[in-house]
mmCIF file with all atom_site columns, C-alpha atoms in Angstrom:
data_model
loop_
_atom_site.group_PDB
_atom_site.id
_atom_site.type_symbol
_atom_site.label_atom_id
_atom_site.label_alt_id
_atom_site.label_comp_id
_atom_site.label_asym_id
_atom_site.label_entity_id
_atom_site.label_seq_id
_atom_site.pdbx_PDB_ins_code
_atom_site.Cartn_x
_atom_site.Cartn_y
_atom_site.Cartn_z
_atom_site.occupancy
_atom_site.B_iso_or_equiv
_atom_site.pdbx_formal_charge
_atom_site.auth_seq_id
_atom_site.auth_comp_id
_atom_site.auth_asym_id
_atom_site.auth_atom_id
_atom_site.pdbx_PDB_model_num
ATOM 1   C CA . ASP A 1 1   ? 2.953   -9.639  -17.437 1.00 55.00 ? 5   ASP A CA 1
ATOM 2   C CA . THR A 1 2   ? 5.619   -9.381  -14.777 1.00 74.00 ? 6   THR A CA 1
ATOM 3   C CA . GLY A 1 3   ? 3.559   -7.598  -12.146 1.00 92.00 ? 7   GLY A CA 1
ATOM 4   C CA . VAL A 1 4   ? 2.209   -8.925  -8.866  1.00 95.00 ? 8   VAL A CA 1
ATOM 5   C CA . SER A 1 5   ? -0.707  -11.254 -9.419  1.00 96.00 ? 9   SER A CA 1
ATOM 6   C CA . GLN A 1 6   ? -3.336  -12.326 -6.945  1.00 97.00 ? 10  GLN A CA 1
ATOM 7   C CA . ASP A 1 7   ? -5.870  -15.085 -7.108  1.00 97.00 ? 11  ASP A CA 1
ATOM 8   C CA . PRO A 1 8   ? -8.806  -15.185 -6.832  1.00 97.00 ? 12  PRO A CA 1
ATOM 9   C CA . ARG A 1 9   ? -9.837  -11.618 -7.510  1.00 96.00 ? 13  ARG A CA 1
ATOM 10  C CA . HIS A 1 10  ? -13.174 -12.139 -5.826  1.00 97.00 ? 14  HIS A CA 1
ATOM 11  C CA . LYS A 1 11  ? -14.313 -14.671 -3.271  1.00 98.00 ? 15  LYS A CA 1
ATOM 12  C CA . ILE A 1 12  ? -17.736 -14.989 -1.701  1.00 98.00 ? 16  ILE A CA 1
ATOM 13  C CA . THR A 1 13  ? -18.034 -17.428 1.134   1.00 98.00 ? 17  THR A CA 1
ATOM 14  C CA . LYS A 1 14  ? -20.293 -18.296 4.018   1.00 97.00 ? 18  LYS A CA 1
ATOM 15  C CA . ARG A 1 15  ? -19.384 -17.553 7.583   1.00 97.00 ? 19  ARG A CA 1
ATOM 16  C CA . GLY A 1 16  ? -17.348 -20.362 9.085   1.00 97.00 ? 20  GLY A CA 1
ATOM 17  C CA . GLN A 1 17  ? -15.727 -21.486 5.852   1.00 98.00 ? 21  GLN A CA 1
ATOM 18  C CA . ASN A 1 18  ? -12.001 -21.389 5.166   1.00 98.00 ? 22  ASN A CA 1
ATOM 19  C CA . VAL A 1 19  ? -10.561 -19.349 2.318   1.00 98.00 ? 23  VAL A CA 1
ATOM 20  C CA . THR A 1 20  ? -7.105  -19.131 0.806   1.00 98.00 ? 24  THR A CA 1
ATOM 21  C CA . PHE A 1 21  ? -5.600  -16.381 -1.301  1.00 98.00 ? 25  PHE A CA 1
ATOM 22  C CA . ARG A 1 22  ? -2.513  -16.682 -3.415  1.00 98.00 ? 26  ARG A CA 1
ATOM 23  C CA . CYS A 1 23  ? 0.007   -14.027 -4.365  1.00 98.00 ? 27  CYS A CA 1
ATOM 24  C CA . ASP A 1 24  ? 2.712   -14.311 -6.980  1.00 97.00 ? 28  ASP A CA 1
ATOM 25  C CA . PRO A 1 25  ? 5.189   -11.486 -6.490  1.00 95.00 ? 29  PRO A CA 1
ATOM 26  C CA . ILE A 1 26  ? 7.491   -9.974  -9.047  1.00 93.00 ? 30  ILE A CA 1
ATOM 27  C CA . SER A 1 27  ? 10.301  -12.421 -9.556  1.00 90.00 ? 31  SER A CA 1
ATOM 28  C CA . GLU A 1 28  ? 13.490  -11.603 -7.688  1.00 85.00 ? 32  GLU A CA 1
ATOM 29  C CA . HIS A 1 29  ? 11.593  -9.474  -5.174  1.00 90.00 ? 33  HIS A CA 1
ATOM 30  C CA . ASN A 1 30  ? 12.721  -10.582 -1.756  1.00 90.00 ? 34  ASN A CA 1
ATOM 31  C CA . ARG A 1 31  ? 10.001  -8.961  0.293   1.00 91.00 ? 35  ARG A CA 1
ATOM 32  C CA . LEU A 1 32  ? 6.344   -9.811  0.177   1.00 94.00 ? 36  LEU A CA 1
ATOM 33  C CA . TYR A 1 33  ? 3.641   -8.032  2.114   1.00 93.00 ? 37  TYR A CA 1
ATOM 34  C CA . TRP A 1 34  ? 0.012   -8.705  2.878   1.00 95.00 ? 38  TRP A CA 1
ATOM 35  C CA . TYR A 1 35  ? -2.356  -5.872  3.648   1.00 94.00 ? 39  TYR A CA 1
ATOM 36  C CA . ARG A 1 36  ? -6.064  -5.689  4.357   1.00 95.00 ? 40  ARG A CA 1
ATOM 37  C CA . GLN A 1 37  ? -8.194  -2.777  3.260   1.00 95.00 ? 41  GLN A CA 1
ATOM 38  C CA . THR A 1 38  ? -11.766 -1.949  4.155   1.00 93.00 ? 42  THR A CA 1
ATOM 39  C CA . LEU A 1 39  ? -13.924 0.703   2.548   1.00 90.00 ? 43  LEU A CA 1
ATOM 40  C CA . GLY A 1 40  ? -12.693 4.223   3.194   1.00 87.00 ? 44  GLY A CA 1
ATOM 41  C CA . GLN A 1 41  ? -9.543  3.138   4.964   1.00 90.00 ? 45  GLN A CA 1
ATOM 42  C CA . GLY A 1 42  ? -5.931  2.894   3.891   1.00 90.00 ? 46  GLY A CA 1
ATOM 43  C CA . PRO A 1 43  ? -4.296  -0.508  3.596   1.00 91.00 ? 47  PRO A CA 1
ATOM 44  C CA . GLU A 1 44  ? -3.577  -2.076  6.996   1.00 90.00 ? 48  GLU A CA 1
ATOM 45  C CA . PHE A 1 45  ? -0.419  -4.101  7.359   1.00 89.00 ? 49  PHE A CA 1
ATOM 46  C CA . LEU A 1 46  ? -0.940  -7.777  8.132   1.00 92.00 ? 50  LEU A CA 1
ATOM 47  C CA . THR A 1 47  ? 2.396   -9.485  7.672   1.00 93.00 ? 51  THR A CA 1
ATOM 48  C CA . TYR A 1 48  ? 5.544   -9.539  5.603   1.00 90.00 ? 52  TYR A CA 1
ATOM 49  C CA . PHE A 1 49  ? 8.168   -11.968 4.438   1.00 92.00 ? 53  PHE A CA 1
ATOM 50  C CA . GLN A 1 50  ? 11.829  -11.591 3.657   1.00 90.00 ? 54  GLN A CA 1
ATOM 51  C CA . ASN A 1 51  ? 12.326  -14.489 1.274   1.00 90.00 ? 55  ASN A CA 1
ATOM 52  C CA . GLU A 1 52  ? 10.670  -17.432 3.042   1.00 91.00 ? 56  GLU A CA 1
ATOM 53  C CA . ALA A 1 53  ? 10.929  -16.009 6.549   1.00 91.00 ? 57  ALA A CA 1
ATOM 54  C CA . GLN A 1 54  ? 7.864   -14.353 8.045   1.00 90.00 ? 58  GLN A CA 1
ATOM 55  C CA . LEU A 1 55  ? 9.474   -11.455 9.881   1.00 87.00 ? 59  LEU A CA 1
ATOM 56  C CA . GLU A 1 56  ? 6.551   -9.582  11.313  1.00 84.00 ? 60  GLU A CA 1
ATOM 57  C CA . LYS A 1 57  ? 2.922   -10.170 11.953  1.00 85.00 ? 61  LYS A CA 1
ATOM 58  C CA . SER A 1 58  ? 0.366   -7.554  12.914  1.00 86.00 ? 62  SER A CA 1
ATOM 59  C CA . ARG A 1 59  ? -1.734  -7.873  16.033  1.00 82.00 ? 63  ARG A CA 1
ATOM 60  C CA . LEU A 1 60  ? -4.662  -7.542  13.627  1.00 76.00 ? 64  LEU A CA 1
ATOM 61  C CA . LEU A 1 61  ? -3.878  -11.067 12.505  1.00 80.00 ? 65  LEU A CA 1
ATOM 62  C CA . SER A 1 62  ? -5.785  -13.369 14.782  1.00 83.00 ? 66  SER A CA 1
ATOM 63  C CA . ASP A 1 63  ? -4.915  -17.030 15.082  1.00 90.00 ? 67  ASP A CA 1
ATOM 64  C CA . ARG A 1 64  ? -7.457  -17.708 12.346  1.00 94.00 ? 68  ARG A CA 1
ATOM 65  C CA . PHE A 1 65  ? -5.071  -16.109 9.853   1.00 95.00 ? 69  PHE A CA 1
ATOM 66  C CA . SER A 1 66  ? -1.954  -17.792 8.585   1.00 94.00 ? 70  SER A CA 1
ATOM 67  C CA . ALA A 1 67  ? 0.434   -16.888 5.821   1.00 95.00 ? 71  ALA A CA 1
ATOM 68  C CA . GLU A 1 68  ? 3.186   -18.839 4.190   1.00 95.00 ? 72  GLU A CA 1
ATOM 69  C CA . ARG A 1 69  ? 5.808   -18.250 1.574   1.00 95.00 ? 73  ARG A CA 1
ATOM 70  C CA . PRO A 1 70  ? 7.427   -21.571 0.821   1.00 91.00 ? 74  PRO A CA 1
ATOM 71  C CA . LYS A 1 71  ? 10.734  -21.340 -0.995  1.00 86.00 ? 75  LYS A CA 1
ATOM 72  C CA . GLY A 1 72  ? 10.504  -17.576 -0.971  1.00 85.00 ? 76  GLY A CA 1
ATOM 73  C CA . SER A 1 73  ? 8.395   -17.392 -4.096  1.00 91.00 ? 77  SER A CA 1
ATOM 74  C CA . PHE A 1 74  ? 4.588   -17.229 -4.054  1.00 96.00 ? 78  PHE A CA 1
ATOM 75  C CA . SER A 1 75  ? 2.668   -16.709 -0.845  1.00 97.00 ? 79  SER A CA 1
ATOM 76  C CA . THR A 1 76  ? -0.667  -17.857 0.495   1.00 97.00 ? 80  THR A CA 1
ATOM 77  C CA . LEU A 1 77  ? -2.905  -16.221 3.058   1.00 97.00 ? 81  LEU A CA 1
ATOM 78  C CA . GLU A 1 78  ? -5.435  -18.504 4.676   1.00 97.00 ? 82  GLU A CA 1
ATOM 79  C CA . ILE A 1 79  ? -8.350  -17.417 6.802   1.00 97.00 ? 83  ILE A CA 1
ATOM 80  C CA . GLN A 1 80  ? -10.005 -20.144 8.818   1.00 97.00 ? 84  GLN A CA 1
ATOM 81  C CA . ARG A 1 81  ? -13.557 -20.021 10.145  1.00 97.00 ? 85  ARG A CA 1
ATOM 82  C CA . THR A 1 82  ? -14.300 -16.781 8.361   1.00 97.00 ? 86  THR A CA 1
ATOM 83  C CA . GLU A 1 83  ? -16.368 -14.093 10.058  1.00 96.00 ? 87  GLU A CA 1
ATOM 84  C CA . GLN A 1 84  ? -18.323 -11.260 8.504   1.00 96.00 ? 88  GLN A CA 1
ATOM 85  C CA . GLY A 1 85  ? -15.721 -8.844  9.816   1.00 95.00 ? 89  GLY A CA 1
ATOM 86  C CA . ASP A 1 86  ? -13.156 -10.493 7.578   1.00 96.00 ? 90  ASP A CA 1
ATOM 87  C CA . SER A 1 87  ? -14.883 -9.020  4.533   1.00 97.00 ? 91  SER A CA 1
ATOM 88  C CA . ALA A 1 88  ? -12.281 -6.757  2.930   1.00 96.00 ? 92  ALA A CA 1
ATOM 89  C CA . MET A 1 89  ? -9.844  -6.392  0.083   1.00 97.00 ? 93  MET A CA 1
ATOM 90  C CA . TYR A 1 90  ? -6.682  -8.387  0.706   1.00 97.00 ? 94  TYR A CA 1
ATOM 91  C CA . LEU A 1 91  ? -3.715  -6.816  -1.018  1.00 97.00 ? 95  LEU A CA 1
ATOM 92  C CA . CYS A 1 92  ? -0.348  -8.324  -1.727  1.00 97.00 ? 96  CYS A CA 1
ATOM 93  C CA . ALA A 1 93  ? 2.747   -6.303  -2.522  1.00 95.00 ? 97  ALA A CA 1
ATOM 94  C CA . SER A 1 94  ? 6.358   -7.092  -3.204  1.00 93.00 ? 98  SER A CA 1
ATOM 95  C CA . SER A 1 95  ? 9.575   -5.135  -3.139  1.00 90.00 ? 99  SER A CA 1
ATOM 96  C CA . THR A 1 96  ? 13.252  -5.597  -3.725  1.00 85.00 ? 100 THR A CA 1
ATOM 97  C CA . GLY A 1 97  ? 13.885  -5.239  -0.019  1.00 69.00 ? 101 GLY A CA 1
ATOM 98  C CA . LEU A 1 98  ? 16.203  -2.285  -0.329  1.00 63.00 ? 102 LEU A CA 1
ATOM 99  C CA . ASP A 1 99  ? 16.005  -0.521  2.976   1.00 60.00 ? 103 ASP A CA 1
ATOM 100 C CA . ASN A 1 100 ? 14.295  2.807   3.402   1.00 59.00 ? 104 ASN A CA 1
ATOM 101 C CA . THR A 1 101 ? 13.014  3.279   -0.105  1.00 67.00 ? 105 THR A CA 1
ATOM 102 C CA . GLY A 1 102 ? 9.523   2.021   0.600   1.00 63.00 ? 106 GLY A CA 1
ATOM 103 C CA . GLU A 1 103 ? 8.673   1.252   -3.006  1.00 82.00 ? 107 GLU A CA 1
ATOM 104 C CA . LEU A 1 104 ? 6.048   -1.456  -3.138  1.00 89.00 ? 108 LEU A CA 1
ATOM 105 C CA . PHE A 1 105 ? 4.452   -3.069  -6.142  1.00 92.00 ? 109 PHE A CA 1
ATOM 106 C CA . PHE A 1 106 ? 0.877   -4.069  -5.438  1.00 94.00 ? 110 PHE A CA 1
ATOM 107 C CA . GLY A 1 107 ? -1.371  -6.625  -6.977  1.00 95.00 ? 111 GLY A CA 1
ATOM 108 C CA . GLU A 1 108 ? -4.989  -5.908  -7.851  1.00 94.00 ? 112 GLU A CA 1
ATOM 109 C CA . GLY A 1 109 ? -6.186  -7.471  -4.630  1.00 96.00 ? 113 GLY A CA 1
ATOM 110 C CA . SER A 1 110 ? -8.525  -10.263 -3.640  1.00 97.00 ? 114 SER A CA 1
ATOM 111 C CA . ARG A 1 111 ? -11.916 -9.093  -2.478  1.00 97.00 ? 115 ARG A CA 1
ATOM 112 C CA . LEU A 1 112 ? -13.489 -11.276 0.167   1.00 98.00 ? 116 LEU A CA 1
ATOM 113 C CA . THR A 1 113 ? -17.175 -11.167 1.019   1.00 98.00 ? 117 THR A CA 1
ATOM 114 C CA . VAL A 1 114 ? -18.311 -13.248 3.960   1.00 98.00 ? 118 VAL A CA 1
ATOM 115 C CA . LEU A 1 115 ? -22.062 -13.801 4.081   1.00 96.00 ? 119 LEU A CA 1
ATOM 116 C CA . LEU B 2 1   ? 8.373   5.254   13.278  1.00 51.00 ? 21  LEU B CA 1
ATOM 117 C CA . ALA B 2 2   ? 7.856   8.325   11.130  1.00 58.00 ? 22  ALA B CA 1
ATOM 118 C CA . LYS B 2 3   ? 4.173   9.123   11.421  1.00 80.00 ? 23  LYS B CA 1
ATOM 119 C CA . THR B 2 4   ? 2.793   10.991  8.447   1.00 88.00 ? 24  THR B CA 1
ATOM 120 C CA . THR B 2 5   ? -0.002  13.520  8.418   1.00 91.00 ? 25  THR B CA 1
ATOM 121 C CA . GLN B 2 6   ? -1.830  14.632  5.306   1.00 94.00 ? 26  GLN B CA 1
ATOM 122 C CA . PRO B 2 7   ? -5.198  16.256  4.608   1.00 96.00 ? 27  PRO B CA 1
ATOM 123 C CA . ILE B 2 8   ? -8.188  13.957  4.466   1.00 95.00 ? 28  ILE B CA 1
ATOM 124 C CA . SER B 2 9   ? -9.550  15.385  1.251   1.00 96.00 ? 29  SER B CA 1
ATOM 125 C CA . MET B 2 10  ? -9.020  17.993  -1.447  1.00 97.00 ? 30  MET B CA 1
ATOM 126 C CA . ASP B 2 11  ? -11.281 19.201  -4.236  1.00 97.00 ? 31  ASP B CA 1
ATOM 127 C CA . SER B 2 12  ? -10.129 20.612  -7.527  1.00 97.00 ? 32  SER B CA 1
ATOM 128 C CA . TYR B 2 13  ? -11.241 21.299  -11.077 1.00 97.00 ? 33  TYR B CA 1
ATOM 129 C CA . GLU B 2 14  ? -9.921  19.981  -14.329 1.00 97.00 ? 34  GLU B CA 1
ATOM 130 C CA . GLY B 2 15  ? -6.807  21.778  -15.525 1.00 96.00 ? 35  GLY B CA 1
ATOM 131 C CA . GLN B 2 16  ? -5.785  23.028  -12.097 1.00 97.00 ? 36  GLN B CA 1
ATOM 132 C CA . GLU B 2 17  ? -2.669  22.114  -10.172 1.00 97.00 ? 37  GLU B CA 1
ATOM 133 C CA . VAL B 2 18  ? -3.181  20.098  -7.017  1.00 97.00 ? 38  VAL B CA 1
ATOM 134 C CA . ASN B 2 19  ? -0.654  20.202  -4.200  1.00 98.00 ? 39  ASN B CA 1
ATOM 135 C CA . ILE B 2 20  ? -0.842  17.750  -1.316  1.00 97.00 ? 40  ILE B CA 1
ATOM 136 C CA . THR B 2 21  ? 1.455   18.296  1.623   1.00 96.00 ? 41  THR B CA 1
ATOM 137 C CA . CYS B 2 22  ? 2.493   15.503  3.940   1.00 94.00 ? 42  CYS B CA 1
ATOM 138 C CA . SER B 2 23  ? 4.152   16.097  7.307   1.00 94.00 ? 43  SER B CA 1
ATOM 139 C CA . HIS B 2 24  ? 6.730   13.594  8.543   1.00 90.00 ? 44  HIS B CA 1
ATOM 140 C CA . ASN B 2 25  ? 8.509   15.269  11.431  1.00 89.00 ? 45  ASN B CA 1
ATOM 141 C CA . ASN B 2 26  ? 10.387  12.172  12.589  1.00 86.00 ? 46  ASN B CA 1
ATOM 142 C CA . ILE B 2 27  ? 11.825  11.167  9.237   1.00 88.00 ? 47  ILE B CA 1
ATOM 143 C CA . ALA B 2 28  ? 15.102  9.288   9.539   1.00 85.00 ? 48  ALA B CA 1
ATOM 144 C CA . THR B 2 29  ? 18.294  10.444  7.852   1.00 87.00 ? 49  THR B CA 1
ATOM 145 C CA . ASN B 2 30  ? 18.309  7.794   5.166   1.00 83.00 ? 50  ASN B CA 1
ATOM 146 C CA . ASP B 2 31  ? 14.556  7.590   4.528   1.00 86.00 ? 51  ASP B CA 1
ATOM 147 C CA . TYR B 2 32  ? 13.017  8.154   1.155   1.00 89.00 ? 52  TYR B CA 1
ATOM 148 C CA . ILE B 2 33  ? 9.539   9.623   0.784   1.00 91.00 ? 53  ILE B CA 1
ATOM 149 C CA . THR B 2 34  ? 7.184   7.692   -1.445  1.00 92.00 ? 54  THR B CA 1
ATOM 150 C CA . TRP B 2 35  ? 3.761   8.596   -2.779  1.00 94.00 ? 55  TRP B CA 1
ATOM 151 C CA . TYR B 2 36  ? 1.141   6.190   -3.997  1.00 95.00 ? 56  TYR B CA 1
ATOM 152 C CA . GLN B 2 37  ? -2.122  6.607   -5.882  1.00 97.00 ? 57  GLN B CA 1
ATOM 153 C CA . GLN B 2 38  ? -5.080  4.327   -5.458  1.00 96.00 ? 58  GLN B CA 1
ATOM 154 C CA . PHE B 2 39  ? -8.234  4.030   -7.527  1.00 95.00 ? 59  PHE B CA 1
ATOM 155 C CA . PRO B 2 40  ? -11.315 2.219   -6.212  1.00 89.00 ? 60  PRO B CA 1
ATOM 156 C CA . SER B 2 41  ? -11.042 -1.564  -6.270  1.00 86.00 ? 61  SER B CA 1
ATOM 157 C CA . GLN B 2 42  ? -7.378  -1.462  -7.259  1.00 91.00 ? 62  GLN B CA 1
ATOM 158 C CA . GLY B 2 43  ? -4.130  -1.812  -5.361  1.00 93.00 ? 63  GLY B CA 1
ATOM 159 C CA . PRO B 2 44  ? -2.069  1.323   -4.689  1.00 94.00 ? 64  PRO B CA 1
ATOM 160 C CA . ARG B 2 45  ? 0.287   2.351   -7.453  1.00 94.00 ? 65  ARG B CA 1
ATOM 161 C CA . PHE B 2 46  ? 3.676   3.985   -6.978  1.00 93.00 ? 66  PHE B CA 1
ATOM 162 C CA . ILE B 2 47  ? 3.795   7.465   -8.462  1.00 95.00 ? 67  ILE B CA 1
ATOM 163 C CA . ILE B 2 48  ? 6.931   9.159   -7.217  1.00 95.00 ? 68  ILE B CA 1
ATOM 164 C CA . GLN B 2 49  ? 9.735   8.924   -4.697  1.00 93.00 ? 69  GLN B CA 1
ATOM 165 C CA . GLY B 2 50  ? 12.320  11.366  -3.479  1.00 93.00 ? 70  GLY B CA 1
ATOM 166 C CA . TYR B 2 51  ? 14.965  12.059  -0.890  1.00 93.00 ? 71  TYR B CA 1
ATOM 167 C CA . LYS B 2 52  ? 15.521  15.809  -1.078  1.00 92.00 ? 72  LYS B CA 1
ATOM 168 C CA . THR B 2 53  ? 14.873  18.943  -3.154  1.00 92.00 ? 73  THR B CA 1
ATOM 169 C CA . LYS B 2 54  ? 12.741  18.202  -6.198  1.00 96.00 ? 74  LYS B CA 1
ATOM 170 C CA . VAL B 2 55  ? 11.904  15.144  -8.219  1.00 95.00 ? 75  VAL B CA 1
ATOM 171 C CA . THR B 2 56  ? 9.801   15.209  -11.360 1.00 96.00 ? 76  THR B CA 1
ATOM 172 C CA . ASN B 2 57  ? 8.459   12.458  -13.558 1.00 95.00 ? 77  ASN B CA 1
ATOM 173 C CA . GLU B 2 58  ? 5.792   12.234  -16.221 1.00 93.00 ? 78  GLU B CA 1
ATOM 174 C CA . VAL B 2 59  ? 3.039   12.055  -13.620 1.00 92.00 ? 79  VAL B CA 1
ATOM 175 C CA . ALA B 2 60  ? 3.939   14.403  -10.787 1.00 96.00 ? 80  ALA B CA 1
ATOM 176 C CA . SER B 2 61  ? 6.538   16.465  -9.003  1.00 97.00 ? 81  SER B CA 1
ATOM 177 C CA . LEU B 2 62  ? 7.695   16.025  -5.442  1.00 97.00 ? 82  LEU B CA 1
ATOM 178 C CA . PHE B 2 63  ? 9.079   18.932  -3.463  1.00 97.00 ? 83  PHE B CA 1
ATOM 179 C CA . ILE B 2 64  ? 11.073  18.266  -0.316  1.00 97.00 ? 84  ILE B CA 1
ATOM 180 C CA . PRO B 2 65  ? 12.432  21.148  1.764   1.00 96.00 ? 85  PRO B CA 1
ATOM 181 C CA . ALA B 2 66  ? 15.893  21.070  3.267   1.00 95.00 ? 86  ALA B CA 1
ATOM 182 C CA . ASP B 2 67  ? 14.718  19.880  6.689   1.00 94.00 ? 87  ASP B CA 1
ATOM 183 C CA . ARG B 2 68  ? 12.771  17.025  5.029   1.00 94.00 ? 88  ARG B CA 1
ATOM 184 C CA . LYS B 2 69  ? 10.050  17.232  7.668   1.00 93.00 ? 89  LYS B CA 1
ATOM 185 C CA . SER B 2 70  ? 7.411   17.576  4.996   1.00 95.00 ? 90  SER B CA 1
ATOM 186 C CA . SER B 2 71  ? 6.925   16.936  1.328   1.00 96.00 ? 91  SER B CA 1
ATOM 187 C CA . THR B 2 72  ? 4.505   18.208  -1.282  1.00 97.00 ? 92  THR B CA 1
ATOM 188 C CA . LEU B 2 73  ? 3.145   16.156  -4.126  1.00 97.00 ? 93  LEU B CA 1
ATOM 189 C CA . SER B 2 74  ? 2.208   18.329  -7.068  1.00 98.00 ? 94  SER B CA 1
ATOM 190 C CA . LEU B 2 75  ? -0.155  17.102  -9.757  1.00 97.00 ? 95  LEU B CA 1
ATOM 191 C CA . PRO B 2 76  ? -0.102  19.477  -12.723 1.00 94.00 ? 96  PRO B CA 1
ATOM 192 C CA . ARG B 2 77  ? -3.231  20.164  -14.732 1.00 93.00 ? 97  ARG B CA 1
ATOM 193 C CA . VAL B 2 78  ? -5.369  17.445  -13.219 1.00 96.00 ? 98  VAL B CA 1
ATOM 194 C CA . SER B 2 79  ? -8.062  15.652  -15.134 1.00 96.00 ? 99  SER B CA 1
ATOM 195 C CA . LEU B 2 80  ? -11.092 13.697  -13.993 1.00 96.00 ? 100 LEU B CA 1
ATOM 196 C CA . SER B 2 81  ? -9.005  10.529  -14.107 1.00 95.00 ? 101 SER B CA 1
ATOM 197 C CA . ASP B 2 82  ? -6.748  11.871  -11.345 1.00 96.00 ? 102 ASP B CA 1
ATOM 198 C CA . THR B 2 83  ? -9.588  11.458  -8.865  1.00 97.00 ? 103 THR B CA 1
ATOM 199 C CA . ALA B 2 84  ? -8.097  8.978   -6.414  1.00 97.00 ? 104 ALA B CA 1
ATOM 200 C CA . VAL B 2 85  ? -6.666  8.545   -2.944  1.00 97.00 ? 105 VAL B CA 1
ATOM 201 C CA . TYR B 2 86  ? -3.051  9.603   -2.525  1.00 97.00 ? 106 TYR B CA 1
ATOM 202 C CA . TYR B 2 87  ? -0.839  8.181   0.221   1.00 95.00 ? 107 TYR B CA 1
ATOM 203 C CA . CYS B 2 88  ? 2.464   9.458   1.559   1.00 93.00 ? 108 CYS B CA 1
ATOM 204 C CA . LEU B 2 89  ? 4.811   6.830   3.032   1.00 89.00 ? 109 LEU B CA 1
ATOM 205 C CA . VAL B 2 90  ? 8.013   7.177   4.999   1.00 86.00 ? 110 VAL B CA 1
ATOM 206 C CA . PRO B 2 91  ? 9.616   3.882   6.089   1.00 77.00 ? 111 PRO B CA 1
ATOM 207 C CA . SER B 2 92  ? 11.855  4.941   9.008   1.00 61.00 ? 112 SER B CA 1
ATOM 208 C CA . ASN B 2 93  ? 12.972  1.376   9.590   1.00 58.00 ? 113 ASN B CA 1
ATOM 209 C CA . ASP B 2 94  ? 9.322   0.404   9.813   1.00 63.00 ? 114 ASP B CA 1
ATOM 210 C CA . TYR B 2 95  ? 9.374   -2.538  7.511   1.00 65.00 ? 115 TYR B CA 1
ATOM 211 C CA . LYS B 2 96  ? 5.632   -2.733  7.905   1.00 69.00 ? 116 LYS B CA 1
ATOM 212 C CA . LEU B 2 97  ? 5.394   0.294   5.604   1.00 75.00 ? 117 LEU B CA 1
ATOM 213 C CA . SER B 2 98  ? 2.199   1.522   7.172   1.00 77.00 ? 118 SER B CA 1
ATOM 214 C CA . PHE B 2 99  ? -0.338  3.481   5.189   1.00 83.00 ? 119 PHE B CA 1
ATOM 215 C CA . GLY B 2 100 ? -2.466  6.185   6.746   1.00 82.00 ? 120 GLY B CA 1
ATOM 216 C CA . ALA B 2 101 ? -5.917  7.179   5.546   1.00 85.00 ? 121 ALA B CA 1
ATOM 217 C CA . GLY B 2 102 ? -4.490  9.102   2.612   1.00 94.00 ? 122 GLY B CA 1
ATOM 218 C CA . THR B 2 103 ? -5.855  12.184  0.857   1.00 97.00 ? 123 THR B CA 1
ATOM 219 C CA . THR B 2 104 ? -8.923  11.776  -1.301  1.00 97.00 ? 124 THR B CA 1
ATOM 220 C CA . VAL B 2 105 ? -8.571  14.068  -4.287  1.00 97.00 ? 125 VAL B CA 1
ATOM 221 C CA . THR B 2 106 ? -11.756 14.781  -6.195  1.00 97.00 ? 126 THR B CA 1
ATOM 222 C CA . VAL B 2 107 ? -11.456 16.468  -9.568  1.00 97.00 ? 127 VAL B CA 1
ATOM 223 C CA . ARG B 2 108 ? -14.582 18.072  -10.957 1.00 96.00 ? 128 ARG B CA 1
ATOM 224 C CA . ALA B 2 109 ? -15.355 19.129  -14.500 1.00 94.00 ? 129 ALA B CA 1
#
C-alpha cells in the first residue's frame, strides 16, 4: 500500500499524559500536513512541512503540541500534558507540493480520546 | 485567501443528481478548485479537481464558469453510499489549505 499511513489509529489516554502520533506520507511527497478534526467540523489546519522544514504553524497549536519531520520523511505529532479538549481525530496528509493545485492525500487518521 | 462558501447540507434520494455549488469570489488566477469527500471516521478523499469549464471523471463532474468565482460539483445518480461530507478547496497561495465546514449530503432510499 503506497498511501498515507498513520499510527496508532486509536489512542485512549488519561488527562496529563503525553501522546505521540506518527505519519508516513506517500514517498516522494514533499509536503506533509497535520490537521485536527472534531465532530461535525471540517479539518482544522495545525501545521505543515516542506521536506523537513516546518513552514507554518496554526495558532491553534499551543506550546503543548510539537511536530517534527526529520529527514523529510515520516512525521510525528506529540501532545504533552493532554487535556480533554485535545480529544479529536488527528489527520495527516501529504502532497507533491505543486503550487495551487491543492490535492492532498489523507491518511485514515488517529483518533485521540482523553479521559 | 480565497474563502469558500457552500451550503451546510443537502438531501437527496437514490438515483437523483446532486449539485453542490461553492462560491470562491477571491480565487487567484492560477488556482485550481479541488473537491473532497469524507465519510465518518475516515480522512477526506480527493474526488475531482478543475481549473475552468468542465471536468468529468468516473465519480463526478465539476462545472466552472468563465469567471471562476464559483464551481458546481455534480454527483450523478447518487446512491446511499454517497452520503458524506463534501468540501470545496481553493488554495490561493494559502499553503494551509483550509477546509470549511463542508456540505453534508444525505441520500435517502
